[in-house]
Amino acid sequence: MTTEDKRGMVRQSRSDMDSVFGALADPTRRAILARLSQGDATVSELSEPHDMSLAAVSRHIHVLADAGLMSRVREGKRIRCRLNAQPLREATSWLAGYQAFWDQTLDALGEFLEGKDV
């Protein structure tokens, strides 16, 4: 669930945000998302570059799907995976608010220190 505050910043519920960042915490899952950013792929295609079992890759795919970062569609015996970038946009928006805060804070600190004989 997402909401927007009075500054227009997107607020995502804690559990949604936790699952997105939890999914992004793993390098294999980030690699899978990077591959999906180039286009849809089957589970077998996603597993090719990884030195792990198909079952292990399937578990990573399940985590990504649960976080809303991708969708799966069964096509006969194959499962086609597709990137869903919306949760990434929401996470980026959330992070951007903190980036603006820290940019302003560090700029103010820099100005303060420039005015002092340190």
CSV table of C-alpha atoms in Angstrom, one decimal:
chain,number,residue,atom,x,y,z
A,1,MET,CA,0.0,0.0,0.0
A,2,THR,CA,1.4,3.4,-0.9
A,3,THR,CA,0.3,6.9,0.1
A,4,GLU,CA,1.6,10.4,-0.8
A,5,ASP,CA,2.4,13.0,1.8
A,6,LYS,CA,1.9,16.8,1.4
A,7,ARG,CA,5.3,17.2,-0.2
A,8,GLY,CA,4.4,14.7,-2.9
A,9,MET,CA,6.8,12.1,-1.6
A,10,VAL,CA,5.5,8.5,-2.0
A,11,ARG,CA,5.1,6.7,1.3
A,12,GLN,CA,5.1,2.9,1.1
A,13,SER,CA,3.9,0.7,4.0
A,14,ARG,CA,6.8,-0.7,6.1
A,15,SER,CA,6.1,-4.3,5.1
A,16,ASP,CA,6.1,-3.5,1.4
A,17,MET,CA,9.3,-1.5,1.7
A,18,ASP,CA,10.9,-4.2,3.8
A,19,SER,CA,10.1,-6.9,1.3
A,20,VAL,CA,11.5,-4.8,-1.6
A,21,PHE,CA,14.8,-3.9,0.2
A,22,GLY,CA,15.0,-7.5,1.5
A,23,ALA,CA,14.7,-8.8,-2.0
A,24,LEU,CA,17.3,-6.3,-3.3
A,25,ALA,CA,19.8,-7.3,-0.5
A,26,ASP,CA,20.9,-10.4,-2.3
A,27,PRO,CA,23.3,-10.2,-5.3
A,28,THR,CA,21.7,-13.1,-7.1
A,29,ARG,CA,18.3,-11.4,-7.0
A,30,ARG,CA,19.8,-8.1,-8.2
A,31,ALA,CA,21.4,-10.0,-11.1
A,32,ILE,CA,18.0,-11.6,-12.0
A,33,LEU,CA,16.4,-8.2,-12.0
A,34,ALA,CA,19.2,-6.8,-14.1
A,35,ARG,CA,18.6,-9.6,-16.6
A,36,LEU,CA,14.8,-9.0,-16.6
A,37,SER,CA,15.4,-5.3,-17.3
A,38,GLN,CA,16.6,-6.4,-20.7
A,39,GLY,CA,13.4,-8.3,-21.4
A,40,ASP,CA,11.3,-11.2,-20.3
A,41,ALA,CA,13.0,-14.5,-19.6
A,42,THR,CA,12.1,-18.1,-18.6
A,43,VAL,CA,13.2,-19.5,-15.3
A,44,SER,CA,15.8,-21.7,-17.1
A,45,GLU,CA,17.2,-18.6,-18.9
A,46,LEU,CA,17.5,-16.8,-15.6
A,47,SER,CA,19.3,-19.7,-14.0
A,48,GLU,CA,21.9,-20.1,-16.7
A,49,PRO,CA,24.5,-17.6,-15.4
A,50,HIS,CA,24.3,-18.8,-11.8
A,51,ASP,CA,26.2,-21.7,-10.3
A,52,MET,CA,23.3,-23.0,-8.4
A,53,SER,CA,20.4,-25.5,-8.8
A,54,LEU,CA,17.2,-24.6,-10.6
A,55,ALA,CA,15.4,-25.0,-7.3
A,56,ALA,CA,17.7,-22.4,-5.7
A,57,VAL,CA,17.1,-19.9,-8.5
A,58,SER,CA,13.3,-20.6,-8.2
A,59,ARG,CA,13.5,-19.6,-4.5
A,60,HIS,CA,15.1,-16.3,-5.5
A,61,ILE,CA,12.4,-15.8,-8.1
A,62,HIS,CA,9.8,-16.5,-5.5
A,63,VAL,CA,11.2,-13.8,-3.2
A,64,LEU,CA,11.3,-11.3,-6.0
A,65,ALA,CA,7.7,-12.1,-7.0
A,66,ASP,CA,6.5,-11.8,-3.4
A,67,ALA,CA,8.1,-8.4,-3.2
A,68,GLY,CA,6.2,-7.4,-6.3
A,69,LEU,CA,9.4,-6.9,-8.3
A,70,MET,CA,8.5,-9.4,-11.0
A,71,SER,CA,5.6,-11.4,-12.3
A,72,ARG,CA,5.5,-15.0,-13.5
A,73,VAL,CA,3.2,-16.4,-16.3
A,74,ARG,CA,2.9,-20.1,-17.1
A,75,GLU,CA,3.3,-20.9,-20.8
A,76,GLY,CA,2.7,-24.6,-21.1
A,77,LYS,CA,5.6,-26.2,-19.2
A,78,ARG,CA,7.6,-23.0,-19.0
A,79,ILE,CA,7.3,-20.1,-16.7
A,80,ARG,CA,8.0,-16.7,-18.2
A,81,CYS,CA,9.2,-13.9,-15.9
A,82,ARG,CA,8.7,-10.2,-16.3
A,83,LEU,CA,10.2,-7.2,-14.4
A,84,ASN,CA,7.7,-5.0,-12.5
A,85,ALA,CA,9.6,-1.7,-12.0
A,86,GLN,CA,7.0,0.1,-9.9
A,87,PRO,CA,8.3,-1.1,-6.5
A,88,LEU,CA,11.8,0.1,-7.6
A,89,ARG,CA,10.4,3.5,-8.5
A,90,GLU,CA,8.7,3.7,-5.1
A,91,ALA,CA,11.9,2.7,-3.3
A,92,THR,CA,13.9,5.3,-5.4
A,93,SER,CA,11.3,8.0,-4.5
A,94,TRP,CA,11.6,7.1,-0.8
A,95,LEU,CA,15.4,7.2,-1.0
A,96,ALA,CA,15.4,10.5,-2.9
A,97,GLY,CA,13.7,12.2,0.1
A,98,TYR,CA,16.6,11.2,2.3
A,99,GLN,CA,19.2,12.1,-0.3
A,100,ALA,CA,17.7,15.7,-0.5
A,101,PHE,CA,17.8,15.9,3.3
A,102,TRP,CA,21.4,14.8,3.5
A,103,ASP,CA,22.5,17.0,0.6
A,104,GLN,CA,21.0,20.0,2.4
A,105,THR,CA,22.5,19.0,5.8
A,106,LEU,CA,26.0,18.4,4.4
A,107,ASP,CA,25.8,21.6,2.4
A,108,ALA,CA,25.0,23.5,5.5
A,109,LEU,CA,27.8,21.8,7.4
A,110,GLY,CA,30.2,22.7,4.6
A,111,GLU,CA,29.1,26.3,4.7
A,112,PHE,CA,29.5,26.4,8.5
A,113,LEU,CA,33.0,24.9,8.4
A,114,GLU,CA,34.1,27.3,5.6
A,115,GLY,CA,33.2,30.1,7.9
A,116,LYS,CA,35.3,28.8,10.8
A,117,ASP,CA,39.1,28.7,11.1
A,118,VAL,CA,39.5,25.0,11.4
